[in-house]
Short mmCIF file of C-alpha atoms in Angstrom, two decimals:
data_model
loop_
_atom_site.label_atom_id
_atom_site.label_comp_id
_atom_site.label_asym_id
_atom_site.label_seq_id
_atom_site.Cartn_x
_atom_site.Cartn_y
_atom_site.Cartn_z
CA MET A 29 14.95 11.36 13.78
CA GLY A 30 16.58 9.72 10.76
CA TYR A 31 18.52 6.49 10.56
CA VAL A 32 20.06 4.26 7.93
CA LEU A 33 19.26 0.61 7.47
CA ALA A 34 21.30 -1.23 4.85
CA ILE A 35 19.31 -3.60 2.66
CA ASP A 36 20.76 -5.97 0.11
CA PRO A 37 17.86 -6.55 -2.29
CA ALA A 38 19.79 -9.16 -4.25
CA ALA A 39 20.28 -11.40 -1.27
CA PRO A 40 17.87 -14.33 -0.98
CA GLY A 41 15.36 -14.25 1.81
CA CYS A 42 13.73 -11.42 3.66
CA PRO A 43 15.72 -8.17 3.98
CA MET A 44 14.27 -7.60 7.43
CA ALA A 45 15.06 -11.11 8.67
CA ALA A 46 18.78 -10.57 9.26
CA ALA A 47 18.22 -9.66 12.89
CA GLY A 48 15.98 -12.66 13.51
CA ALA A 49 12.48 -13.89 12.84
CA LEU A 50 9.78 -11.33 12.24
CA PRO A 51 7.57 -10.77 15.29
CA GLY A 52 4.46 -12.86 14.94
CA CYS A 53 5.46 -14.13 11.50
CA CYS A 54 3.32 -16.86 10.12
CA GLY A 55 4.77 -20.29 9.50
CA ASN A 56 4.57 -22.24 6.27
CA THR A 57 1.25 -23.79 5.41
CA ARG A 58 0.70 -27.45 4.57
CA ARG A 59 -0.80 -28.65 1.32
CA THR A 60 -4.09 -30.52 1.44
CA PRO A 61 -5.72 -32.75 -1.15
CA MET A 62 -7.34 -31.02 -4.10
CA THR A 63 -11.12 -30.73 -4.24
CA THR A 64 -13.47 -30.14 -7.14
CA ASP A 65 -14.56 -26.70 -5.91
CA PRO A 66 -12.49 -23.76 -7.22
CA VAL A 67 -9.90 -22.29 -4.88
CA PRO A 68 -8.75 -18.71 -5.46
CA LEU A 69 -5.23 -17.39 -5.42
CA LEU A 70 -4.63 -15.03 -2.53
CA VAL A 71 -3.02 -11.63 -2.96
CA GLY A 72 -1.34 -9.88 -0.05
CA HIS A 73 -3.04 -6.49 0.28
CA ARG A 74 -0.14 -4.12 1.04
CA GLY A 75 1.58 -7.29 2.18
CA ASP A 76 0.02 -8.61 5.37
CA MET A 77 -1.32 -5.34 6.72
CA ALA A 78 -3.38 -6.93 9.50
CA GLN A 79 -0.39 -8.07 11.53
CA TYR A 80 2.31 -5.73 10.16
CA PRO A 81 2.62 -2.11 9.04
CA GLU A 82 1.14 -1.74 5.56
CA ASN A 83 3.45 -1.51 2.53
CA SER A 84 6.45 -2.22 4.76
CA TRP A 85 9.27 -4.72 4.51
CA PRO A 86 7.86 -6.74 7.44
CA ALA A 87 4.43 -6.93 5.78
CA LEU A 88 5.85 -8.01 2.42
CA CYS A 89 8.24 -10.56 3.89
CA ALA A 90 5.60 -12.11 6.13
CA ALA A 91 3.21 -12.58 3.21
CA VAL A 92 5.84 -14.24 1.03
CA GLU A 93 7.10 -16.45 3.86
CA ALA A 94 3.51 -17.56 4.53
CA GLY A 95 3.14 -18.73 0.92
CA ALA A 96 1.72 -15.76 -0.98
CA CYS A 97 1.96 -16.09 -4.76
CA TRP A 98 0.88 -12.48 -5.28
CA LEU A 99 1.62 -9.20 -3.55
CA GLU A 100 -0.20 -5.91 -4.02
CA PHE A 101 1.31 -2.64 -2.88
CA ASP A 102 0.93 1.09 -3.50
CA VAL A 103 3.58 3.41 -4.88
CA GLN A 104 4.04 7.16 -4.87
CA MET A 105 6.59 9.18 -6.80
CA CYS A 106 9.21 11.13 -4.84
CA ALA A 107 10.57 14.57 -5.68
CA ASP A 108 13.56 13.00 -7.45
CA GLY A 109 11.45 10.78 -9.71
CA ARG A 110 11.98 7.53 -7.82
CA PHE A 111 9.19 5.48 -6.30
CA VAL A 112 8.50 4.36 -2.76
CA LEU A 113 5.83 2.08 -1.32
CA LEU A 114 3.26 4.37 0.26
CA HIS A 115 -0.52 4.59 0.15
CA ASP A 116 -1.02 8.21 1.21
CA ALA A 117 0.58 11.36 -0.17
CA ASP A 118 2.27 12.01 3.18
CA PHE A 119 3.70 10.03 6.08
CA ARG A 120 1.33 11.26 8.77
CA ARG A 121 -0.70 8.06 9.18
CA THR A 122 2.08 5.50 8.78
CA ALA A 123 4.97 7.34 10.44
CA ASN A 124 3.45 10.22 12.44
CA ASP A 125 5.38 12.50 10.09
CA PRO A 126 3.43 15.23 8.26
CA ARG A 127 5.88 15.64 5.37
CA SER A 128 4.68 15.01 1.82
CA VAL A 129 6.35 12.39 -0.33
CA PHE A 130 6.37 14.95 -3.14
CA GLU A 131 8.73 17.21 -1.17
CA LEU A 132 11.32 14.52 -0.41
CA ASP A 133 13.78 12.52 -2.46
CA ALA A 134 13.93 8.74 -2.15
CA GLU A 135 16.85 8.83 0.29
CA ALA A 136 14.92 11.10 2.64
CA CYS A 137 11.83 8.92 2.32
CA GLN A 138 13.77 5.80 3.25
CA ARG A 139 14.97 7.48 6.44
CA ILE A 140 11.34 7.70 7.56
CA SER A 141 10.12 4.69 9.51
CA VAL A 142 6.66 3.56 8.38
CA HIS A 143 6.10 1.33 11.41
CA GLU A 144 2.57 2.67 12.03
CA PRO A 145 3.10 3.76 15.63
CA ALA A 146 -0.62 4.45 16.11
CA ARG A 147 -1.36 0.74 15.55
CA PHE A 148 1.80 -1.02 16.65
CA GLY A 149 3.70 1.38 18.88
CA GLU A 150 7.45 0.83 18.46
CA ARG A 151 7.16 -2.90 17.79
CA PHE A 152 8.35 -2.65 14.17
CA PHE A 153 10.66 0.36 14.51
CA PRO A 154 12.68 0.94 12.43
CA ALA A 155 10.75 0.12 9.25
CA PRO A 156 12.35 2.18 6.48
CA THR A 157 10.09 3.19 3.62
CA PRO A 158 10.75 0.61 0.86
CA TRP A 159 11.96 1.70 -2.55
CA LEU A 160 10.10 0.10 -5.43
CA ASP A 161 13.26 -0.89 -7.29
CA GLU A 162 14.60 -2.67 -4.20
CA VAL A 163 11.34 -4.54 -3.66
CA LEU A 164 11.28 -5.74 -7.27
CA ALA A 165 14.92 -6.80 -7.02
CA TRP A 166 14.17 -8.72 -3.81
CA LEU A 167 11.23 -10.46 -5.48
CA SER A 168 13.60 -11.80 -8.14
CA SER A 169 14.62 -14.32 -5.45
CA TYR A 170 11.05 -15.65 -5.59
CA PRO A 171 10.36 -16.34 -9.28
CA GLU A 172 6.87 -17.70 -8.60
CA VAL A 173 5.69 -14.49 -6.88
CA ARG A 174 4.03 -11.75 -8.93
CA ALA A 175 3.41 -8.18 -7.91
CA MET A 176 0.50 -5.84 -8.50
CA VAL A 177 1.90 -2.32 -8.36
CA GLU A 178 -0.72 0.37 -7.79
CA ILE A 179 0.27 3.86 -8.86
CA LYS A 180 -1.65 6.29 -6.69
CA ARG A 181 -3.74 9.08 -8.16
CA GLU A 182 -2.07 11.71 -5.96
CA SER A 183 1.23 11.19 -7.79
CA LEU A 184 -0.46 11.25 -11.18
CA GLN A 185 -2.18 14.51 -10.30
CA HIS A 186 0.90 16.14 -8.76
CA PHE A 187 3.51 15.30 -11.40
CA GLY A 188 1.28 14.56 -14.42
CA ARG A 189 0.35 11.22 -15.95
CA ASP A 190 2.98 11.25 -18.69
CA VAL A 191 5.86 11.96 -16.32
CA VAL A 192 4.81 9.38 -13.74
CA VAL A 193 3.93 6.61 -16.18
CA GLU A 194 7.16 7.05 -18.13
CA ALA A 195 9.27 6.89 -14.96
CA LEU A 196 7.35 3.96 -13.51
CA LEU A 197 7.61 1.90 -16.68
CA GLY A 198 11.35 2.51 -16.61
CA VAL A 199 11.45 0.65 -13.29
CA MET A 200 8.97 -2.09 -14.19
CA SER A 201 9.73 -2.77 -17.86
CA SER A 202 12.54 -5.25 -17.19
CA ARG A 203 10.13 -7.30 -15.05
CA CYS A 204 7.06 -7.22 -17.28
CA GLU A 205 6.34 -10.92 -16.86
CA ARG A 206 6.33 -10.60 -13.06
CA CYS A 207 4.39 -7.37 -12.59
CA VAL A 208 0.94 -5.95 -13.18
CA LEU A 209 0.42 -2.18 -13.20
CA ILE A 210 -2.88 -1.31 -11.55
CA SER A 211 -4.68 1.97 -10.96
CA PHE A 212 -8.04 3.65 -10.51
CA ASP A 213 -6.89 5.98 -13.32
CA ALA A 214 -7.88 4.44 -16.66
CA GLU A 215 -6.02 7.11 -18.65
CA ALA A 216 -2.75 6.23 -16.93
CA LEU A 217 -3.30 2.60 -17.91
CA ARG A 218 -3.93 3.61 -21.53
CA LEU A 219 -0.65 5.52 -21.55
CA ALA A 220 1.17 2.51 -20.14
CA ARG A 221 -0.33 0.22 -22.78
CA LYS A 222 1.14 2.37 -25.56
CA ARG A 223 4.67 2.10 -24.21
CA VAL A 224 5.31 -1.47 -23.07
CA GLY A 225 3.67 -4.89 -23.01
CA LEU A 226 2.82 -4.84 -19.32
CA ALA A 227 -0.26 -6.51 -17.85
CA LEU A 228 -2.75 -3.92 -16.60
CA GLY A 229 -5.40 -3.94 -13.89
CA TRP A 230 -8.15 -1.38 -13.53
CA VAL A 231 -9.56 -0.69 -10.07
CA LEU A 232 -13.26 0.14 -10.27
CA PHE A 233 -14.79 3.09 -8.45
CA GLU A 234 -18.21 1.47 -8.65
CA PHE A 235 -19.84 -1.70 -9.94
CA ASP A 236 -22.31 -0.16 -12.38
CA ALA A 237 -23.21 0.07 -16.06
CA GLU A 238 -20.93 3.03 -16.78
CA GLN A 239 -17.90 1.32 -15.27
CA ARG A 240 -18.71 -1.82 -17.24
CA ARG A 241 -18.78 0.16 -20.50
CA ARG A 242 -15.44 1.72 -19.64
CA ALA A 243 -13.98 -1.69 -18.79
CA GLU A 244 -15.12 -3.08 -22.14
CA ARG A 245 -13.37 -0.19 -23.91
CA LEU A 246 -10.20 -0.44 -21.84
CA GLN A 247 -9.96 -4.26 -21.89
CA PRO A 248 -7.57 -4.62 -18.95
CA HIS A 249 -6.07 -7.95 -18.02
CA PHE A 250 -7.55 -7.64 -14.52
CA LEU A 251 -10.65 -5.99 -13.09
CA ILE A 252 -10.35 -5.13 -9.42
CA CYS A 253 -13.18 -4.15 -7.11
CA ASN A 254 -14.16 -3.81 -3.48
CA HIS A 255 -16.30 -6.89 -2.90
CA GLU A 256 -18.85 -4.85 -0.96
CA LYS A 257 -19.74 -2.93 -4.13
CA ILE A 258 -21.02 -6.04 -5.94
CA PRO A 259 -24.68 -6.80 -5.13
CA HIS A 260 -25.39 -10.28 -3.80
CA ASN A 261 -27.72 -11.02 -6.71
CA GLU A 262 -25.23 -10.00 -9.42
CA ALA A 263 -22.27 -11.86 -10.87
CA PRO A 264 -18.92 -10.33 -11.82
CA TRP A 265 -19.06 -9.24 -15.46
CA PRO A 266 -17.77 -11.79 -17.98
CA GLY A 267 -14.96 -10.70 -20.25
CA ASN A 268 -11.37 -11.22 -21.32
CA TRP A 269 -10.11 -10.32 -17.87
CA GLN A 270 -9.57 -11.89 -14.49
CA TRP A 271 -11.36 -10.61 -11.42
CA MET A 272 -9.70 -9.66 -8.17
CA LEU A 273 -11.81 -8.59 -5.18
CA TYR A 274 -10.64 -6.85 -2.00
CA ASP A 275 -10.39 -6.71 1.03
CA ILE A 276 -11.62 -10.16 2.02
CA ARG A 277 -10.49 -11.58 5.34
CA ASP A 278 -12.91 -14.45 5.85
CA PRO A 279 -11.91 -17.82 4.32
CA ALA A 280 -15.50 -18.89 3.66
CA GLN A 281 -16.18 -15.64 1.85
CA ALA A 282 -13.05 -16.06 -0.27
CA LEU A 283 -14.14 -19.55 -1.31
CA ALA A 284 -17.68 -18.36 -2.00
CA TRP A 285 -16.39 -15.71 -4.41
CA ALA A 286 -14.25 -18.33 -6.12
CA ARG A 287 -17.41 -20.33 -6.80
CA ARG A 288 -18.79 -17.19 -8.45
CA GLY A 289 -15.85 -17.04 -10.84
CA VAL A 290 -13.38 -14.78 -9.02
CA GLY A 291 -9.84 -16.06 -9.44
CA LEU A 292 -7.92 -13.72 -7.14
CA ILE A 293 -8.80 -12.62 -3.63
CA GLU A 294 -6.90 -9.72 -2.13
CA SER A 295 -6.59 -9.89 1.63
CA GLY A 296 -4.88 -7.74 4.20
CA ASP A 297 -4.86 -10.77 6.49
CA ILE A 298 -3.20 -13.16 4.06
CA CYS A 299 -1.05 -15.01 6.61
CA ARG A 300 -4.13 -16.11 8.51
CA LEU A 301 -6.07 -17.03 5.36
CA LEU A 302 -3.18 -19.14 4.10
CA LYS A 303 -3.51 -21.28 7.22
CA HIS A 304 -6.95 -22.40 6.03
CA PRO A 305 -6.58 -25.96 4.66
CA ARG A 306 -8.52 -25.25 1.47
CA LEU A 307 -6.83 -21.95 0.66
CA ALA A 308 -3.40 -23.37 1.51
CA VAL A 309 -3.70 -25.70 -1.50
CA ARG A 310 -2.69 -22.81 -3.77
CA ALA A 311 0.10 -21.42 -1.61
CA CYS A 312 3.52 -20.98 -3.17
CA ARG A 313 6.25 -22.95 -1.47
CA HIS A 314 9.23 -20.75 -2.44
CA GLY A 315 11.62 -23.67 -2.66
CA TYR A 316 10.87 -25.19 0.77
#
């Protein structure tokens, strides 16, 4: 069943907060004295996907309200060339709806509630599928927050790299200083580099010699990897890039990676990690 939820992306604050506080939303963290050990910046993996439906307005808002300085989210291209926040190529897992994003326009996608009923029941219903342009407009109310926008390979394969990259850059180009385009697809990143001065992040399939050679040729601004793929006896490769590792949900592990030179830690449980006194040092206050 469809529904309409009006969202004013230009209004300050969380679009989903008009009806009251988010269920279970984390409070603001307190700053603690600085230490000599490095402390990483935390990145909300699909927002806070541990306590909220992934890539949803509640997940994004909770992460920002908790003090996130970075958000990461996935985007897919709709049939009409617009982009929505969605990890999979269909809505089966997040909305119990088998329809493909490639068969629907953005209006139809937004009428689908991505409240993850299998995980949360009806707790977050309705959770309309976010449009990328609305999310970026909302983030303009938080000038210290940056976004990592991951274009999914399914869209690149379905519509073609040139079509998708051109359309996506049209949405992101006015916010180049606030956004990083990330992907597993190195060729899509090369296309983006030719068109606009946008920071790029390459997500590694593996942590091996071949991927290192490709990284050295691509020279992205960020290298992104699943932390479990890096052997305990190896260090992240040095280079003219910053490292981001995912999905890390243990504060001690996040701090340990920071000591090994990793500057950004992506976590699906960012609200909880930002309550840790050491990690809270680098929280963004968003004007509070």
